[in-house]
Amino acid sequence: MGAITIEDLTVRFGDRKALASVNLQIKEGEFFVILGPSGAGKTTLLKTIAGLIPPSEGRVLFGDNDVTGMPPEKRNIAMTFEQYALYPNYSVMGNIAHPLRAPGSKLEKHKVLDRVNKISKMLRIDHLLDRLPRELSGGQKQRVALARAMVREPYAFLLDEPLSHVDAQIRQQMRVELNRLQVEVSNTSVYVTHDYQEALALGDRVAIINSGKIVQVGTGEEVYYHPRNEFVARLVGQPQINIIPARVFNREDKIYLDVLDGMMQIEPPAGIVRKICEQEIEEVNVGIRAQFITLEDGPGREGSVWLDGKVYIYEPFVTYGILTVNVKQHQLFILTAPDGDFEIDRPVRLGLEISELIYFNSITGDNLEGTGA
Amino acid sequence: MSGGKRRNLTPYLLILPAFIITIGILVPFAISAYWSMTNYSLNRPDFHFTGLKNYIDMFKSRVFWNATLVTFKYAISAVTVELGLGLVIALLLNRETLMSKILRPLLILPLMIAPVIGTLMWKLMMSPEFGVANYVLSFFGQRNFPWAASAKYAMFSVVLVDVWMFTPFIALLLLAGLRSLPVPPFEAAKVDGASNWFVFRNLTLPMLMPYIFITIIFRLVDSLRAFDIPFAMTKGGPGDILMTYQITAFNEVFTFLNVSKGAAYMLVNWVLIYAICFVLVGKLQKWRDRIN
């Protein structure tokens, strides 16, 4: 059980760089989530840690041990795969026990049975031990795959999208169980997902990866409220963050932002103004999450600014609603109460919480707040 | 031609292929099935319906049971050896080595040769006087090995040619199967530290089973119809050692001009192949379900 260090890791497939100089420090006992869209290099990163893909450059260290050239079976890691990867003609029992019966493992028979029983009870699959994988549902298969990983006492768990192929109900339940297991087992775990909710719910820390590069590493709160750039802001959150363009202008020696060609003017905070001046930025993208936009009747409240638009569509989701409003050619999402009644094309006034605005350099996409890594 | 008329023609054009298949396959089939129940012979000016007489005679004759034995001996030994060899070759070629990259395209060379030509080449090589096969054997102290000329080794000789000709076909099919297997179970096994034997026995083989069944179906059907290789080698001899169903039927029709008897042999051959295919396809489906 322990820390994993990844140093300048590059993986090339032909001419394509699947991973480009990745550096990560995963602490002992940490539940570390790698979040990114498909094709970002998440699974490649995980498989490189497992030793299934040899890196083109860089090192992988388990504690102080350099394991870069070590074959997977010597690394003592447990891994689950997106498509379960169960052994089709082995029973659930045989599948779970297999790592303990492998040539390298020297465990007595009754101990193997004890371990399998303990783990399968924990994951509530003890009644399925005699079944074959094809007789299981997706959620059960996934639990067997998890059990097969957890039956060992590995240096670390590597989990590749374990919840992506199970339906919503089981996903929620499994997430709860994974959280609980993490508390009970407290092993170092690296968890790959494309689902930001899973990432925020499970991860002690989250690394966001895009096109083979780590974009940001931080706690769920950090990546949600202080995204390093527009990519992270868009990846995390549902409905997606609203991003509207604004032009920088100077009036009486003060810096203002002109949003959507004169629809709204904002006075950004001092830190942002400094960045704008330092980097001589002319255009800024302003981001605001859907829950920080309110519907106003008259002129906006103190501390908010407003935009006028027309209702595009309202989607009620029983416990909340999402209102989509067209402001000029832009679409904004607003989180509302579930019982909204909005006619299409009705004019609405939107109040934006000024303290919750996030400012991005419109060219690089970087957050001007300048978050830490 | 007016548009209306053209439209009237379209449905007939569309069923034309099915129609051609019907008259091209089903009609001859039905006719020969009928002939098998007559005493149709090219020696006689006319013929009449005789019911199952041909079949009863056939089942009572030693010739028929010899043909059955020969056909199955040939088919089962050829397919078994080819499957074993083909699997080994496919597994070796599935590795990413320079050797397998070079050998993979060469694998199909025997398939480029017509079976009759291939057999004639082998016949030359197996010639007792000037054949290269006996020349090679002479280094191992074996002189004048009789090959297909002897009753003892005739079956071995033709099976050898069949194996040479069709093992690459099986290897090719199985190689395609191996390359299409899902990767994650193999990675899981690697992480678990599973032995090579475990991986082969519990992952490769079960997942390859549907492909193995397909190759068995292809090859078994083909070799139960065996004609070209044994015929080109010895015309079914020595004696009746290599008289398969098809060679026997051929002799009945083209040597003895007894069309009805030949048709009866062919029909029995067809029923057997059909029944075996039926069972194997069912098994194939079971394996597919088992894997998914």
XYZ file of C-alpha atoms in Angstrom:
665
model
C 0.000 0.000 0.000
C 1.549 3.269 -0.871
C 2.380 6.303 -2.851
C 2.724 6.428 -6.624
C 4.896 8.967 -8.369
C 4.746 9.581 -12.069
C 7.618 11.517 -13.555
C 7.650 13.051 -17.038
C 5.682 10.144 -18.401
C 5.280 10.118 -22.180
C 3.604 7.373 -24.173
C 3.712 7.385 -27.947
C 1.599 5.247 -30.253
C 3.320 5.702 -33.589
C 3.452 9.439 -34.171
C 0.651 10.193 -31.741
C 1.423 11.178 -28.177
C -1.145 9.486 -25.956
C 0.505 10.982 -22.887
C 2.785 13.998 -22.882
C 5.118 14.585 -19.919
C 2.663 13.654 -17.219
C 3.719 14.361 -13.647
C 1.617 13.183 -10.715
C 2.119 12.539 -7.029
C -0.442 10.144 -5.625
C -0.279 9.941 -1.853
C -0.455 6.833 0.251
C -4.048 5.817 0.977
C -5.428 8.445 -1.354
C -8.428 7.937 -3.608
C -7.149 9.648 -6.705
C -9.440 10.220 -9.648
C -8.371 10.831 -13.229
C -11.129 12.699 -15.052
C -11.247 13.510 -18.730
C -13.226 13.120 -21.934
C -12.850 9.950 -23.986
C -9.577 9.748 -25.857
C -7.822 12.004 -23.351
C -5.369 9.292 -22.289
C -6.941 8.243 -18.974
C -6.847 4.515 -19.604
C -3.382 4.738 -21.142
C -2.165 6.422 -17.972
C -3.731 3.710 -15.819
C -2.312 0.918 -17.961
C 1.114 2.504 -17.818
C 0.918 2.499 -14.026
C -0.117 -1.162 -14.214
C 2.794 -1.977 -16.530
C 0.549 -3.084 -19.396
C 1.826 -0.280 -21.623
C 5.533 0.520 -21.592
C 6.226 4.264 -21.388
C 8.257 5.893 -24.157
C 9.836 8.243 -21.627
C 9.626 8.933 -17.928
C 9.353 6.852 -14.790
C 6.765 5.275 -12.552
C 7.694 4.923 -8.885
C 5.912 2.947 -6.201
C 7.152 4.615 -3.040
C 10.891 4.915 -3.703
C 10.917 1.904 -6.008
C 11.343 2.534 -9.711
C 8.933 0.043 -11.324
C 9.119 1.433 -14.864
C 10.526 -1.732 -16.435
C 8.787 -4.181 -14.117
C 6.217 -6.583 -15.649
C 2.630 -6.184 -14.398
C 2.502 -9.418 -12.398
C 5.493 -8.308 -10.303
C 3.976 -4.940 -9.417
C 1.380 -6.338 -7.047
C -1.410 -4.125 -8.257
C -5.077 -4.956 -8.649
C -6.953 -3.630 -11.622
C -10.511 -3.596 -12.893
C -11.386 -3.019 -16.511
C -14.126 -1.077 -18.218
C -15.605 -4.247 -19.791
C -15.189 -6.285 -16.585
C -12.734 -8.710 -18.231
C -14.004 -11.669 -16.237
C -12.846 -15.164 -17.148
C -15.880 -16.474 -19.060
C -15.663 -20.148 -18.116
C -14.780 -19.654 -14.475
C -17.438 -19.335 -11.794
C -17.671 -16.166 -9.717
C -15.751 -18.027 -7.027
C -13.049 -19.037 -9.515
C -12.805 -15.522 -10.862
C -12.407 -13.903 -7.470
C -10.006 -16.546 -6.183
C -7.867 -16.535 -9.313
C -5.338 -13.869 -8.281
C -4.728 -15.814 -5.073
C -4.252 -19.060 -6.969
C -1.908 -17.590 -9.580
C 1.602 -19.090 -9.694
C 3.220 -16.231 -7.777
C 0.805 -16.381 -4.870
C 1.422 -18.895 -2.091
C -1.693 -18.869 0.032
C -3.208 -21.896 1.717
C -6.492 -23.208 0.411
C -8.654 -22.370 3.395
C -7.214 -18.877 3.545
C -8.143 -18.337 -0.091
C -11.707 -19.405 0.704
C -11.852 -17.139 3.750
C -10.705 -14.165 1.751
C -13.133 -14.795 -1.101
C -16.013 -15.203 1.337
C -15.143 -12.041 3.224
C -14.856 -9.911 0.103
C -17.952 -11.327 -1.558
C -19.992 -10.644 1.571
C -18.682 -7.107 1.648
C -19.750 -6.574 -1.972
C -22.947 -8.571 -1.456
C -22.251 -11.168 -4.125
C -21.804 -14.117 -1.755
C -24.985 -15.729 -3.088
C -23.588 -15.694 -6.644
C -20.366 -17.618 -6.077
C -21.391 -20.654 -8.144
C -22.629 -18.706 -11.139
C -20.796 -18.152 -14.395
C -20.155 -14.592 -15.589
C -22.711 -14.895 -18.376
C -25.418 -15.508 -15.771
C -24.793 -12.158 -14.074
C -26.207 -8.695 -14.652
C -23.906 -5.791 -15.494
C -23.861 -4.520 -11.929
C -23.092 -7.979 -10.569
C -20.314 -8.486 -13.103
C -18.790 -5.210 -12.050
C -18.921 -6.212 -8.410
C -17.220 -9.521 -9.237
C -14.516 -7.591 -11.089
C -14.095 -5.344 -8.052
C -14.007 -8.358 -5.751
C -11.327 -9.965 -7.899
C -9.270 -6.812 -7.474
C -9.942 -6.416 -3.758
C -9.296 -10.006 -2.794
C -5.583 -9.313 -2.901
C -3.747 -6.938 -0.682
C -2.221 -4.964 -3.483
C 0.082 -2.000 -3.459
C -2.676 -0.024 -5.169
C -6.035 -0.419 -6.859
C -6.369 0.729 -10.433
C -9.999 1.144 -11.466
C -10.855 1.856 -15.073
C -14.360 3.297 -15.445
C -15.875 0.623 -13.244
C -19.305 2.252 -13.252
C -19.667 3.303 -16.864
C -21.479 0.166 -18.043
C -23.977 -0.213 -15.240
C -27.332 1.512 -15.252
C -28.026 4.695 -13.326
C -29.599 3.120 -10.277
C -26.790 0.624 -9.727
C -24.212 3.263 -10.513
C -25.468 5.399 -7.641
C -25.501 2.399 -5.307
C -22.052 1.226 -6.382
C -20.677 4.714 -5.901
C -21.914 4.659 -2.337
C -20.318 1.256 -1.839
C -17.034 2.366 -3.351
C -16.979 5.357 -1.019
C -17.703 3.113 1.926
C -15.060 0.584 0.860
C -12.542 3.331 0.521
C -13.131 4.246 4.153
C -12.929 0.608 5.264
C -9.999 -0.545 3.176
C -8.198 2.814 2.871
C -5.920 1.629 0.113
C -4.268 3.803 -2.505
C -6.660 3.854 -5.442
C -6.412 5.373 -8.881
C -9.818 5.708 -10.455
C -10.459 6.647 -14.065
C -13.761 8.164 -15.154
C -15.329 10.556 -17.624
C -18.167 11.354 -15.221
C -17.457 14.470 -13.158
C -20.056 13.558 -10.532
C -18.277 10.282 -9.840
C -15.001 12.139 -9.721
C -16.225 14.711 -7.226
C -18.106 12.167 -5.113
C -15.245 9.674 -4.826
C -11.991 11.490 -5.239
C -9.840 12.840 -2.440
C -8.199 14.630 -5.316
C -9.010 14.827 -8.998
C -6.593 15.114 -11.900
C -8.116 16.481 -15.067
C -6.536 15.250 -18.250
C -6.998 16.445 -21.805
C -5.170 15.340 -24.954
C -2.596 13.439 -22.928
C -1.752 16.367 -20.647
C -2.690 16.970 -17.038
C -4.643 20.213 -16.931
C -5.360 20.545 -13.231
C -4.975 18.559 -10.046
C -7.001 19.467 -7.002
C -9.837 18.608 -4.675
C -13.339 18.465 -6.081
C -14.060 21.892 -4.680
C -10.961 23.370 -6.247
C -11.707 22.096 -9.729
C -15.359 23.069 -9.473
C -15.009 26.586 -8.091
C -11.531 27.415 -9.301
C -11.098 25.698 -12.657
C -7.671 26.244 -14.135
C -9.169 26.964 -17.552
C -12.320 26.906 -19.640
C -11.865 23.208 -20.473
C -12.001 22.226 -16.804
C -14.915 24.589 -16.167
C -16.910 23.015 -18.965
C -16.011 19.433 -18.028
C -17.147 19.789 -14.428
C -20.759 20.686 -13.690
C -24.231 19.980 -14.939
C -25.735 21.910 -16.657
C -22.539 23.097 -18.265
C -21.068 26.387 -17.089
C -22.282 29.460 -19.014
C -19.501 31.231 -20.847
C -20.129 34.601 -22.455
C -17.678 36.828 -24.300
C -16.779 40.279 -23.040
C -14.607 43.124 -24.323
C -12.200 45.014 -22.075
C -12.594 48.789 -22.093
C -11.201 51.700 -20.202
C -13.326 54.524 -18.780
C -11.884 57.248 -16.611
C -8.815 55.093 -15.945
C -10.890 52.194 -14.764
C -11.122 48.777 -16.423
C -14.588 47.495 -17.265
C -15.888 44.516 -19.177
C -18.498 45.030 -21.851
C -20.522 41.827 -22.048
C -22.276 40.810 -25.272
C -21.827 44.121 -27.085
C -23.257 46.483 -24.552
C -25.812 44.184 -22.955
C -24.111 44.451 -19.577
C -21.088 46.063 -17.962
C -19.039 44.533 -15.192
C -16.317 45.930 -13.023
C -13.984 42.994 -12.413
C -12.169 42.570 -9.071
C -8.731 44.110 -8.614
C -6.800 40.854 -9.071
C -8.410 40.238 -12.415
C -7.833 43.834 -13.506
C -4.150 43.416 -12.731
C -3.968 40.277 -14.860
C -5.809 42.001 -17.689
C -3.321 44.851 -17.643
C -0.256 42.615 -17.255
C -1.235 40.357 -20.122
C -2.721 43.202 -22.180
C -5.866 41.208 -22.695
C -8.539 42.690 -24.919
C -11.172 40.012 -24.686
C -12.310 37.980 -21.732
C -14.691 35.057 -21.479
C -16.878 35.342 -18.426
C -18.108 32.110 -16.867
C -20.969 31.635 -14.461
C -22.546 28.440 -13.193
C -26.256 27.898 -13.697
C -27.102 28.085 -9.996
C -25.692 31.613 -9.696
C -28.117 33.079 -12.184
C -31.480 34.175 -10.827
C -34.610 35.479 -12.468
C -35.316 39.128 -11.668
C -38.524 41.087 -11.909
C -37.303 44.656 -11.670
C -33.771 46.019 -11.733
C -31.217 43.601 -10.257
C -30.344 43.254 -6.588
C -27.269 44.756 -4.992
C -24.132 42.815 -6.018
C -25.619 41.434 -9.193
C -25.750 42.499 -12.789
C -28.397 41.552 -15.279
C -29.015 40.508 -18.839
C -32.265 40.497 -20.793
C -33.176 37.510 -22.922
C -35.966 35.321 -24.170
C -36.985 31.866 -23.002
C -35.785 29.179 -25.398
C -37.040 26.103 -23.544
C -37.771 25.012 -20.002
C -36.979 21.468 -18.861
C -38.522 20.375 -15.559
C -36.603 17.581 -13.792
C -39.039 17.054 -10.886
C -36.617 18.223 -8.204
C -35.187 21.109 -10.219
C -35.612 22.737 -13.580
C -33.254 23.958 -16.264
C -34.250 27.064 -18.132
C -32.483 27.804 -21.385
C -32.528 31.470 -22.327
C -31.354 33.086 -25.530
C -29.425 36.283 -24.975
C -28.587 37.620 -28.395
C -26.960 34.655 -30.164
C -25.883 33.057 -26.877
C -27.640 30.405 -24.870
C -27.523 30.488 -21.085
C -28.607 27.740 -18.683
C -30.295 28.690 -15.444
C -31.059 26.360 -12.574
C -34.589 27.002 -11.291
C -37.213 25.585 -8.974
C -38.982 22.530 -10.450
C -42.395 24.167 -10.808
C -41.440 26.866 -13.284
C -43.887 27.898 -15.947
C -42.130 29.537 -18.844
C -43.690 30.216 -22.168
C -41.386 30.010 -25.139
C -40.042 33.402 -26.259
C -41.216 35.127 -23.080
C -38.768 37.918 -22.158
C -36.880 37.317 -18.905
C -34.331 39.280 -16.910
C -31.359 37.304 -15.575
C -29.448 38.406 -12.498
C -25.807 37.251 -12.356
C -24.118 36.918 -8.940
C -21.084 39.109 -9.540
C -18.932 37.432 -6.883
C -19.354 34.062 -8.634
C -18.085 35.149 -12.033
C -15.014 33.390 -13.368
C -12.815 35.242 -15.876
C -10.942 33.437 -18.638
C -8.395 34.709 -21.116
C -10.380 34.344 -24.326
C -7.336 33.255 -26.332
C -5.613 30.783 -24.012
C -8.727 29.830 -22.059
C -6.783 30.170 -18.774
C -8.526 31.308 -15.624
C -7.317 34.838 -14.823
C -7.726 34.143 -11.138
C -4.560 32.041 -11.503
C -5.342 28.906 -9.538
C -2.662 26.628 -8.170
C -2.006 23.302 -9.851
C -41.711 1.090 -73.235
C -44.126 3.037 -71.069
C -43.451 3.728 -67.369
C -46.352 1.528 -66.343
C -45.022 -1.485 -68.148
C -41.563 -0.943 -66.730
C -42.993 -0.912 -63.234
C -44.774 -4.141 -63.929
C -41.481 -5.737 -64.878
C -39.552 -4.659 -61.739
C -40.902 -7.300 -59.329
C -39.979 -10.059 -61.773
C -36.478 -8.662 -62.194
C -36.111 -8.547 -58.417
C -37.043 -12.194 -57.940
C -34.928 -13.286 -60.887
C -31.853 -14.220 -58.796
C -34.020 -16.287 -56.446
C -35.681 -17.835 -59.460
C -32.364 -18.754 -61.029
C -31.210 -20.295 -57.774
C -34.425 -22.259 -57.642
C -34.098 -23.745 -61.105
C -30.306 -23.970 -60.855
C -30.158 -25.820 -57.541
C -33.502 -27.062 -56.403
C -34.673 -28.487 -59.711
C -31.582 -30.652 -60.285
C -31.722 -31.659 -56.632
C -35.352 -32.729 -56.939
C -34.695 -34.528 -60.195
C -31.767 -36.480 -58.802
C -33.775 -37.291 -55.680
C -36.436 -38.674 -58.000
C -33.869 -40.553 -60.131
C -32.514 -42.186 -56.980
C -35.913 -43.858 -56.682
C -35.913 -45.215 -60.235
C -33.833 -47.707 -62.154
C -32.528 -44.976 -64.464
C -29.458 -46.209 -66.304
C -27.789 -44.908 -69.433
C -27.677 -48.526 -70.654
C -31.454 -48.735 -70.834
C -33.791 -46.862 -73.153
C -36.348 -46.071 -70.432
C -36.769 -46.293 -66.685
C -39.474 -46.564 -64.092
C -40.119 -45.830 -60.436
C -38.715 -48.464 -58.061
C -39.317 -46.861 -54.675
C -36.582 -47.351 -52.095
C -35.050 -50.334 -53.839
C -31.815 -48.510 -54.656
C -31.415 -47.470 -51.043
C -32.148 -50.927 -49.687
C -29.655 -52.479 -52.101
C -27.143 -49.837 -51.174
C -27.471 -50.305 -47.420
C -27.069 -54.053 -47.929
C -23.954 -53.670 -50.075
C -20.409 -53.843 -48.773
C -19.430 -51.064 -51.179
C -21.626 -48.543 -49.414
C -20.304 -49.323 -45.951
C -16.755 -49.230 -47.247
C -17.446 -45.778 -48.749
C -18.902 -44.602 -45.426
C -15.872 -45.818 -43.521
C -13.404 -44.343 -46.009
C -15.177 -40.981 -46.140
C -15.301 -40.572 -42.367
C -11.773 -41.867 -41.833
C -10.526 -39.371 -44.372
C -12.581 -36.434 -43.105
C -11.984 -36.952 -39.399
C -8.260 -37.615 -39.620
C -7.665 -34.736 -42.031
C -9.715 -32.217 -40.027
C -8.245 -33.294 -36.670
C -4.662 -32.972 -37.835
C -5.352 -29.720 -39.683
C -7.097 -28.211 -36.676
C -4.274 -29.101 -34.303
C -1.557 -27.881 -36.639
C -3.568 -24.852 -37.704
C -4.098 -23.801 -34.103
C -0.405 -24.091 -33.290
C 0.543 -22.120 -36.398
C -2.083 -19.454 -35.673
C -0.841 -19.051 -32.086
C 2.758 -18.732 -33.296
C 1.839 -16.253 -36.011
C -0.216 -14.179 -33.579
C 2.995 -13.019 -31.903
C 4.457 -9.776 -33.131
C 7.809 -11.091 -34.285
C 9.642 -10.404 -37.521
C 9.291 -14.063 -38.453
C 5.521 -14.068 -38.110
C 5.276 -10.838 -40.100
C 7.142 -12.512 -42.962
C 5.303 -15.819 -42.708
C 1.753 -14.460 -42.422
C 1.368 -13.544 -46.111
C 3.185 -16.720 -47.213
C 0.627 -18.805 -45.390
C -1.923 -18.626 -48.143
C 0.372 -19.985 -50.859
C -0.970 -23.578 -50.804
C -4.478 -22.165 -51.097
C -3.522 -20.629 -54.430
C -3.080 -24.056 -56.000
C -5.989 -26.107 -57.323
C -6.326 -29.275 -55.204
C -5.921 -31.534 -58.249
C -2.706 -29.792 -59.286
C -1.439 -29.908 -55.725
C -2.174 -33.614 -55.563
C -0.402 -34.290 -58.868
C 2.634 -32.408 -57.543
C 2.612 -34.558 -54.430
C 2.147 -37.657 -56.555
C 5.322 -36.772 -58.408
C 7.138 -36.151 -55.162
C 5.880 -39.473 -53.801
C 6.919 -41.427 -56.871
C 8.854 -44.502 -55.680
C 11.518 -44.289 -58.397
C 12.338 -40.615 -58.797
C 10.265 -38.852 -56.128
C 11.938 -36.346 -53.869
C 10.039 -37.698 -50.854
C 11.726 -41.069 -51.007
C 15.047 -39.409 -51.697
C 14.709 -37.499 -48.433
C 13.545 -40.631 -46.603
C 16.573 -42.491 -47.891
C 18.760 -40.363 -45.617
C 16.889 -41.855 -42.684
C 17.432 -45.401 -43.875
C 13.971 -45.712 -45.388
C 14.037 -46.987 -48.926
C 11.188 -47.452 -51.378
C 8.473 -46.196 -49.110
C 5.325 -47.185 -51.078
C 3.150 -44.140 -50.277
C -0.284 -44.242 -51.949
C 0.573 -47.383 -53.917
C 0.181 -49.521 -50.822
C -3.095 -50.287 -49.094
C -1.438 -49.535 -45.781
C -0.236 -46.006 -46.540
C -2.724 -44.799 -49.155
C -4.971 -43.088 -46.635
C -1.962 -41.562 -44.892
C -0.709 -40.202 -48.227
C -3.927 -38.471 -49.229
C -4.518 -37.105 -45.740
C -0.985 -35.727 -45.869
C -1.802 -33.866 -49.084
C -5.067 -32.607 -47.624
C -3.230 -31.403 -44.511
C -0.611 -29.641 -46.588
C -3.297 -27.985 -48.672
C -5.787 -26.890 -46.019
C -3.889 -26.373 -42.784
C -3.053 -22.818 -43.897
C -6.754 -22.161 -44.414
C -7.518 -23.185 -40.845
C -4.522 -21.294 -39.505
C -5.707 -18.209 -41.358
C -9.240 -18.402 -39.992
C -8.032 -19.028 -36.457
C -5.473 -16.245 -36.724
C -8.269 -13.873 -37.724
C -10.210 -15.147 -34.711
C -7.260 -14.656 -32.364
C -6.773 -11.114 -33.558
C -10.381 -10.224 -32.899
C -10.456 -11.442 -29.294
C -11.081 -8.741 -26.673
C -7.881 -7.553 -25.004
C -9.003 -6.750 -21.416
C -9.318 -10.351 -20.143
C -5.736 -10.966 -21.230
C -4.602 -7.812 -19.485
C -6.501 -8.823 -16.361
C -4.715 -12.166 -16.456
C -1.361 -10.410 -16.836
C -2.043 -8.201 -13.824
C -3.153 -11.253 -11.839
C 0.078 -13.018 -12.765
C -1.689 -15.909 -14.491
C 0.398 -18.636 -16.130
C 0.566 -19.014 -19.914
C -1.252 -22.317 -19.631
C -4.079 -20.674 -17.681
C -4.388 -17.960 -20.307
C -4.511 -20.487 -23.130
C -6.805 -22.938 -21.386
C -9.251 -20.453 -19.879
C -9.158 -17.396 -22.083
C -7.783 -18.072 -25.549
C -9.372 -21.458 -26.131
C -12.937 -20.774 -24.896
C -13.082 -17.410 -26.635
C -11.690 -18.941 -29.819
C -14.205 -21.788 -29.719
C -16.748 -20.150 -32.053
C -13.998 -19.693 -34.653
C -12.854 -23.261 -34.169
C -16.391 -24.464 -34.792
C -16.645 -22.413 -37.949
C -13.416 -23.899 -39.288
C -14.582 -27.388 -38.342
C -17.848 -26.824 -40.176
C -16.067 -25.541 -43.281
C -13.474 -28.264 -43.391
C -15.681 -31.153 -42.356
C -18.274 -30.362 -45.002
C -15.521 -30.040 -47.548
C -13.723 -33.253 -46.674
C -16.925 -35.301 -46.381
C -17.326 -34.459 -50.044
C -13.758 -35.575 -50.722
C -13.149 -36.341 -54.347
C -10.336 -34.385 -55.953
C -7.362 -35.373 -53.823
C -7.978 -39.162 -53.565
C -9.169 -39.284 -57.172
C -6.150 -37.465 -58.541
C -3.886 -39.590 -56.376
C -5.179 -43.128 -57.064
C -8.716 -42.868 -58.505
C -9.915 -44.461 -55.270
C -7.467 -47.342 -55.162
C -5.572 -49.437 -54.426
C -8.631 -51.647 -54.427
C -11.342 -49.687 -52.667
C -9.084 -48.207 -50.013
C -9.847 -44.606 -50.979
C -13.367 -45.038 -52.354
C -15.186 -42.134 -50.740
C -18.907 -41.509 -51.279
C -18.230 -39.165 -54.113
C -15.777 -41.418 -55.911
C -18.170 -44.346 -55.520
C -21.020 -42.248 -56.901
C -18.781 -41.080 -59.727
C -17.973 -44.673 -60.629
C -21.624 -45.707 -60.499
C -22.639 -42.965 -62.926
C -19.664 -42.549 -65.235
C -18.206 -46.054 -65.247
C -21.278 -48.244 -64.825
C -23.659 -45.613 -66.259
C -26.015 -46.341 -63.375
C -27.397 -42.862 -62.768
C -30.021 -43.852 -60.199
C -27.501 -45.564 -57.909
C -25.092 -42.671 -58.149
C -27.903 -40.288 -57.239
C -28.731 -42.398 -54.183
C -25.110 -42.129 -52.960
C -25.099 -38.390 -53.453
C -28.352 -37.994 -51.570
C -27.090 -39.995 -48.602
C -23.923 -37.898 -48.636
C -26.051 -34.756 -48.617
C -28.235 -35.937 -45.715
C -25.144 -36.736 -43.631
C -23.486 -33.391 -44.315
C -26.707 -31.557 -43.597
C -27.228 -33.374 -40.296
C -23.639 -32.804 -39.157
C -23.823 -29.112 -40.055
C -27.089 -28.796 -38.176
C -25.542 -30.193 -34.997
C -22.349 -28.147 -35.319
C -24.138 -24.867 -35.995
C -26.230 -25.487 -32.886
C -23.049 -26.035 -30.881
C -21.498 -22.935 -32.371
C -24.453 -20.877 -31.199
C -24.106 -22.338 -27.706
C -20.463 -21.320 -27.522
C -21.278 -17.865 -28.742
C -23.878 -17.460 -25.998
C -21.427 -18.782 -23.482
C -18.792 -16.215 -24.315
C -21.110 -13.224 -24.425
